[in-house]
Each structure stands twice: as structure tokens, then as C-alpha cells.
PDB file of C-alpha atoms in Angstrom:
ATOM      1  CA  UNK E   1      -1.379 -23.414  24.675  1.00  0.00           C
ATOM      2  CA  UNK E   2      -2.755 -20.516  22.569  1.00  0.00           C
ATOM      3  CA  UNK E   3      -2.317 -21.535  18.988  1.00  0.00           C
ATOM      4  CA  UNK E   4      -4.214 -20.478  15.338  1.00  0.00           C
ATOM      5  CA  UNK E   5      -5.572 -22.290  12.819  1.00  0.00           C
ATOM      6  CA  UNK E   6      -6.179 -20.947   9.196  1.00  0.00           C
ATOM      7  CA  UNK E   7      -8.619 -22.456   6.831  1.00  0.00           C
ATOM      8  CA  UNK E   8     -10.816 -21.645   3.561  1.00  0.00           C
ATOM      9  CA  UNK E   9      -8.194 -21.159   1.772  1.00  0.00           C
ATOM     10  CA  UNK E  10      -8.166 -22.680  -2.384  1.00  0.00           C
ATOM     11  CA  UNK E  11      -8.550 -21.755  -5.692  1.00  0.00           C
ATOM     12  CA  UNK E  12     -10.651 -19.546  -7.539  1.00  0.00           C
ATOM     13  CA  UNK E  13     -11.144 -17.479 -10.669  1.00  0.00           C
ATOM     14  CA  UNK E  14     -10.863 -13.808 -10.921  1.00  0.00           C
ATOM     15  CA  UNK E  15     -14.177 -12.027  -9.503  1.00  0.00           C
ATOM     16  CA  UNK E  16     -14.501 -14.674  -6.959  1.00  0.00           C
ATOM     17  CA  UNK E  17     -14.871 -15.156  -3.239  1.00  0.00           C
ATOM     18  CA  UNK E  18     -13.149 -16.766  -0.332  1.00  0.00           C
ATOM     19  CA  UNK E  19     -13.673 -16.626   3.248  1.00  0.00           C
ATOM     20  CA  UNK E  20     -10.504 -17.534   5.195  1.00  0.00           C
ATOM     21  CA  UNK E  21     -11.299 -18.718   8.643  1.00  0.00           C
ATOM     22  CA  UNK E  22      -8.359 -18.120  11.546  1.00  0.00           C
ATOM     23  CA  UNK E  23      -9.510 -20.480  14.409  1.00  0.00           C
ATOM     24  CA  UNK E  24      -7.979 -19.623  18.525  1.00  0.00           C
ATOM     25  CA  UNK E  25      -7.826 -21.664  21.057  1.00  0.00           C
ATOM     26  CA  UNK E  26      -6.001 -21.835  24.371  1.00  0.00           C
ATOM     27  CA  UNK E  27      -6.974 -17.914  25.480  1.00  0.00           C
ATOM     28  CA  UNK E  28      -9.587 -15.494  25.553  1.00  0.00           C
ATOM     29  CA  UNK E  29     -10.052 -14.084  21.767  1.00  0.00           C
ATOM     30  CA  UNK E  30     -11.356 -10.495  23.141  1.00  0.00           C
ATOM     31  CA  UNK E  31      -8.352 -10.179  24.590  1.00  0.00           C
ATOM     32  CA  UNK E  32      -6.117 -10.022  21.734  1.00  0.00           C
ATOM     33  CA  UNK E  33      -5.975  -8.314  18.466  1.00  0.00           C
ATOM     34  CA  UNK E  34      -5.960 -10.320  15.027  1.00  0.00           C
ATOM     35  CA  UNK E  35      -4.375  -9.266  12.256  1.00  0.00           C
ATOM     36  CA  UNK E  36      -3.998 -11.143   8.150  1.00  0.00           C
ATOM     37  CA  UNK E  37      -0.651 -11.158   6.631  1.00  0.00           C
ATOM     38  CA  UNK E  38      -0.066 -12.392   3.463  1.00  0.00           C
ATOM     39  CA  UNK E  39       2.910 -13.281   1.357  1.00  0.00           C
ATOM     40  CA  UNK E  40       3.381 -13.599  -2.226  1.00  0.00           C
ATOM     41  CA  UNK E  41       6.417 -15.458  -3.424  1.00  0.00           C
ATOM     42  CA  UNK E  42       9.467 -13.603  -3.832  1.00  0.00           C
ATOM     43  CA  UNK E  43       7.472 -10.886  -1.762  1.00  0.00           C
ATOM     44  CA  UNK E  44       7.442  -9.017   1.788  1.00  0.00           C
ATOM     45  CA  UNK E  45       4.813 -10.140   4.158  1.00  0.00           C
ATOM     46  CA  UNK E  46       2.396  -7.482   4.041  1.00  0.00           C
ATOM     47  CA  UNK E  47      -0.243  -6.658   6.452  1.00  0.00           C
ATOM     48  CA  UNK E  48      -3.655  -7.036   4.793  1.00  0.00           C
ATOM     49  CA  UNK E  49      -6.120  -6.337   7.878  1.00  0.00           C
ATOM     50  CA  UNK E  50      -6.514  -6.334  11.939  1.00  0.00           C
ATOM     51  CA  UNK E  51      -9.146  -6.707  14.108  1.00  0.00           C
ATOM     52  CA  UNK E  52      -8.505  -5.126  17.891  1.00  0.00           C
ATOM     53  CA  UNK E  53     -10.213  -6.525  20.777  1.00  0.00           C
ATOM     54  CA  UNK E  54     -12.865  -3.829  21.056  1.00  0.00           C
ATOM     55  CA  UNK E  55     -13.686  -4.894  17.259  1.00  0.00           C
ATOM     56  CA  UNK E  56     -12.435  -1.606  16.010  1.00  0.00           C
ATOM     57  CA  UNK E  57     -11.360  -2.692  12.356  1.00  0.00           C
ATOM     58  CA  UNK E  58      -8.123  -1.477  10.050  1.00  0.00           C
ATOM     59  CA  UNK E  59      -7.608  -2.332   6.387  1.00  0.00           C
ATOM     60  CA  UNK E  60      -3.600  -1.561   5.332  1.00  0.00           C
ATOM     61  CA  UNK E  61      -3.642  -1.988   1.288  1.00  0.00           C
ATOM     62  CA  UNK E  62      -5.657   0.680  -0.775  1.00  0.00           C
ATOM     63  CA  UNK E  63      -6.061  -2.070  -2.996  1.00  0.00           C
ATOM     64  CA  UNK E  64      -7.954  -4.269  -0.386  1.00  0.00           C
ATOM     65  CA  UNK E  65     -10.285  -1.573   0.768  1.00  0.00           C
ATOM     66  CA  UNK E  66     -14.317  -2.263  -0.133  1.00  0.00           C
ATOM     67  CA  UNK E  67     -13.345  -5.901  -1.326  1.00  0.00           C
ATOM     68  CA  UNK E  68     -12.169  -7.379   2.093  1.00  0.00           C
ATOM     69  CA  UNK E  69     -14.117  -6.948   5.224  1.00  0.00           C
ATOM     70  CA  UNK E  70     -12.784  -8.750   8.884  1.00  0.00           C
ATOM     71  CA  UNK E  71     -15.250  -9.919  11.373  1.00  0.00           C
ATOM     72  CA  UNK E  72     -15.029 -11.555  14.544  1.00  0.00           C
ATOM     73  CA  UNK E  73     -17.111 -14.293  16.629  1.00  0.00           C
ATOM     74  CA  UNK E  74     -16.143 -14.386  19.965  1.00  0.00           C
ATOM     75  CA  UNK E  75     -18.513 -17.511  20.700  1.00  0.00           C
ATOM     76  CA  UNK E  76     -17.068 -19.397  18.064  1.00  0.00           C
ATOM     77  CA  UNK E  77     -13.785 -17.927  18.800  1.00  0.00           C
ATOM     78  CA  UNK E  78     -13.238 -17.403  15.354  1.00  0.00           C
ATOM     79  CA  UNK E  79     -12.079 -14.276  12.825  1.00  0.00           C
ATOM     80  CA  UNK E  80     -12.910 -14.167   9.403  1.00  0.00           C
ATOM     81  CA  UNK E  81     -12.092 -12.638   6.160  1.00  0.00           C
ATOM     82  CA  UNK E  82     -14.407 -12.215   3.338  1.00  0.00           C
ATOM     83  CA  UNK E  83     -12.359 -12.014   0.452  1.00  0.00           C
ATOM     84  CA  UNK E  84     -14.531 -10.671  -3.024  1.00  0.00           C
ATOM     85  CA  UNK E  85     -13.956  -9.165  -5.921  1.00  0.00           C
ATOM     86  CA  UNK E  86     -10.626 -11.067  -6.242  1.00  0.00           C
ATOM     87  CA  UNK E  87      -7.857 -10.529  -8.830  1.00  0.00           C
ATOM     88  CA  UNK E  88      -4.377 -12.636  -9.413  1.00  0.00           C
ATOM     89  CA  UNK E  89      -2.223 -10.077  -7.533  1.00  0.00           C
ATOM     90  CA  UNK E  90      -4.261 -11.467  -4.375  1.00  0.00           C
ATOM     91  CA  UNK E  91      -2.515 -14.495  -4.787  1.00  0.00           C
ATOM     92  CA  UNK E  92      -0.568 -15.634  -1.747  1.00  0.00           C
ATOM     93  CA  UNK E  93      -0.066 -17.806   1.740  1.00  0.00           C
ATOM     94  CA  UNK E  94      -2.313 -15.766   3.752  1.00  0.00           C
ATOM     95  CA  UNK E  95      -1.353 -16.398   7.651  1.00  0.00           C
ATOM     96  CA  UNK E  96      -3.270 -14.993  10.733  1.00  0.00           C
ATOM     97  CA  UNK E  97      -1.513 -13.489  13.863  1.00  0.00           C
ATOM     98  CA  UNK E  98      -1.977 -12.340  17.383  1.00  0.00           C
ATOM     99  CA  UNK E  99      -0.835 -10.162  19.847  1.00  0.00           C
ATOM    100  CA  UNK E 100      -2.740  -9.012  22.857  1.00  0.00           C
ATOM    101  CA  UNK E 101      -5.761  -5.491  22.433  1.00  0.00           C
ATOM    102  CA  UNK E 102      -4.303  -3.282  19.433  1.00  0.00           C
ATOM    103  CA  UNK E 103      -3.722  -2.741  15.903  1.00  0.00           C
ATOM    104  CA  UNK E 104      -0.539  -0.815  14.538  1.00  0.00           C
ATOM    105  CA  UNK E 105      -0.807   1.802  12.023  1.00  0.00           C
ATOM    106  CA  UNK E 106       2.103   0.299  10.231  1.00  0.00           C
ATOM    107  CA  UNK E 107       1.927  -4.000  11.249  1.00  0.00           C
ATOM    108  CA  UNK E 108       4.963  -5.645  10.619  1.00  0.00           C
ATOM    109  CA  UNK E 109       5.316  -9.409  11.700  1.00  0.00           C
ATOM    110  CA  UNK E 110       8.159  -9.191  14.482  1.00  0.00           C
ATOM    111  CA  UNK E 111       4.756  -6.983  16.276  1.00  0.00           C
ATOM    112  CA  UNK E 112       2.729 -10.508  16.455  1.00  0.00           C
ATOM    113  CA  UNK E 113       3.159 -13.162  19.283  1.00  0.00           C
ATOM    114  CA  UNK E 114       1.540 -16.189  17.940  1.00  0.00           C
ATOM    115  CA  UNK E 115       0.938 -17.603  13.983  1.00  0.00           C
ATOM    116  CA  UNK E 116      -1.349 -19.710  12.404  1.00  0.00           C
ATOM    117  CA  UNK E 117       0.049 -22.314   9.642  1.00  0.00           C
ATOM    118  CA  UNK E 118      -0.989 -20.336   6.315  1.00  0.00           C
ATOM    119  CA  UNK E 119      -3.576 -20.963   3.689  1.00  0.00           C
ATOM    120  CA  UNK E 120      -2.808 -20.626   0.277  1.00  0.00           C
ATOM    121  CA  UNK E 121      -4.727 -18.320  -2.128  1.00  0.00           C
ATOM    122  CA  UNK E 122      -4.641 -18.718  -5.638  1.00  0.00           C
ATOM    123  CA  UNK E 123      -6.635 -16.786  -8.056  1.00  0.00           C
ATOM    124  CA  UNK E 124      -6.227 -17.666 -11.476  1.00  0.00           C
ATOM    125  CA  UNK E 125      -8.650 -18.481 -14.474  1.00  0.00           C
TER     126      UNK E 125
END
């Protein structure tokens, strides 16, 4: 069965850097597009960044652009996100997602087929 894995995940102080990890197995990665949500408490979950299966890249927050950058490893079957430069207001479950080729312009989660389990974020000194 196709199912995601998150991991890296923790916490770290202001300025810091994470790189979250979102693990497939059970289908081709190329095949499907990969997109970070994350959720804040009290919060919508908000589309942070996508990855389509040609590798073609979107970042969704003005906030996250030059600090976050999504890659992919289709031998590890594996998408990342380098996380620097982060603040407190980064602070939430971050979850991975999948749905097969594209990105949206506007992601919402009812788009996304499959979910990972969520790693929590914390930055905080």
C-alpha cells in the first residue's frame, strides 16, 4: 500500500535548521506530486511547498520563500525540506501529502490522496 512517512522533525532555536524527511513507499515517487502542509494550533492547514513529478518546484507562503527549498530523490524515494533561517511563527505539525503529477496554485488538503503521520516543529529559544 502507498503510505508516507515524516521524520526530522524537533526542536530548535531561532536561526536554526531542520531538514524534514517525507519517506514513500508502495508506488512509483515520479509519479506523484508532493506537497508540505503544516498546521499551527488553533490554525488552518496551510500549504508550505510542492514538488510535481517533473521536479518543477512551488513555494505558497511569502514568508517561506529563500529560507525553505524542496528536493527530491527518486532512488531513495525520498522528498526533503531544508528548513533555515527559522523563526517561532514556523512552529507547527508539518505533514507531507500526495496526489498523482501536479501542484495547485492554491493546495488545499481535500486535493491530496495519501498523508504521512506529522512531525512536529518547534522553534523556540
Amino acid at each position: 500500500q502507498l503510505q508516507l512517512v515524516e521524520s526530522g522533525g524537533g526542536l530548535v532555536q531561532p536561526g536554526g535548521s531542520l531538514r524534514l524527511s517525507c519517506a514513500a513507499s508502495g508506488f512509483t515517487l515520479d509519479d506523484y506530486a508532493i506537497i508540505w502542509f503544516r498546521q499551527a494550533p488553533g490554525k488552518e492547514r496551510e500549504g508550505v511547498s510542492c514538488i510535481g513529478s517533473s521536479h518543477d518546484t512551488t513555494y505558497y507562503p511569502a514568508s517561506v520563500k529563500g529560507r525553505f527549498t524542496i528536493s527530491r530523490n527518486s532512488a531513495e524515494k525520498t522528498v526533503y525540506l531544508q528548513m533555515n533561517s527559522l523563526q517561532p511563527e514556523d512552529t507547527a505539525i508539518f505533514y507531507c501529502a500526495a496526489r498523482q503529477h501536479y501542484c495547485s496554485a492554491y493546495p488545499s488538503p481535500g486535493e491530496y490522496d495519501y498523508w504521512g503521520q506529522g512531525t512536529q516543529v518547534t522553534v523556540s529559544s
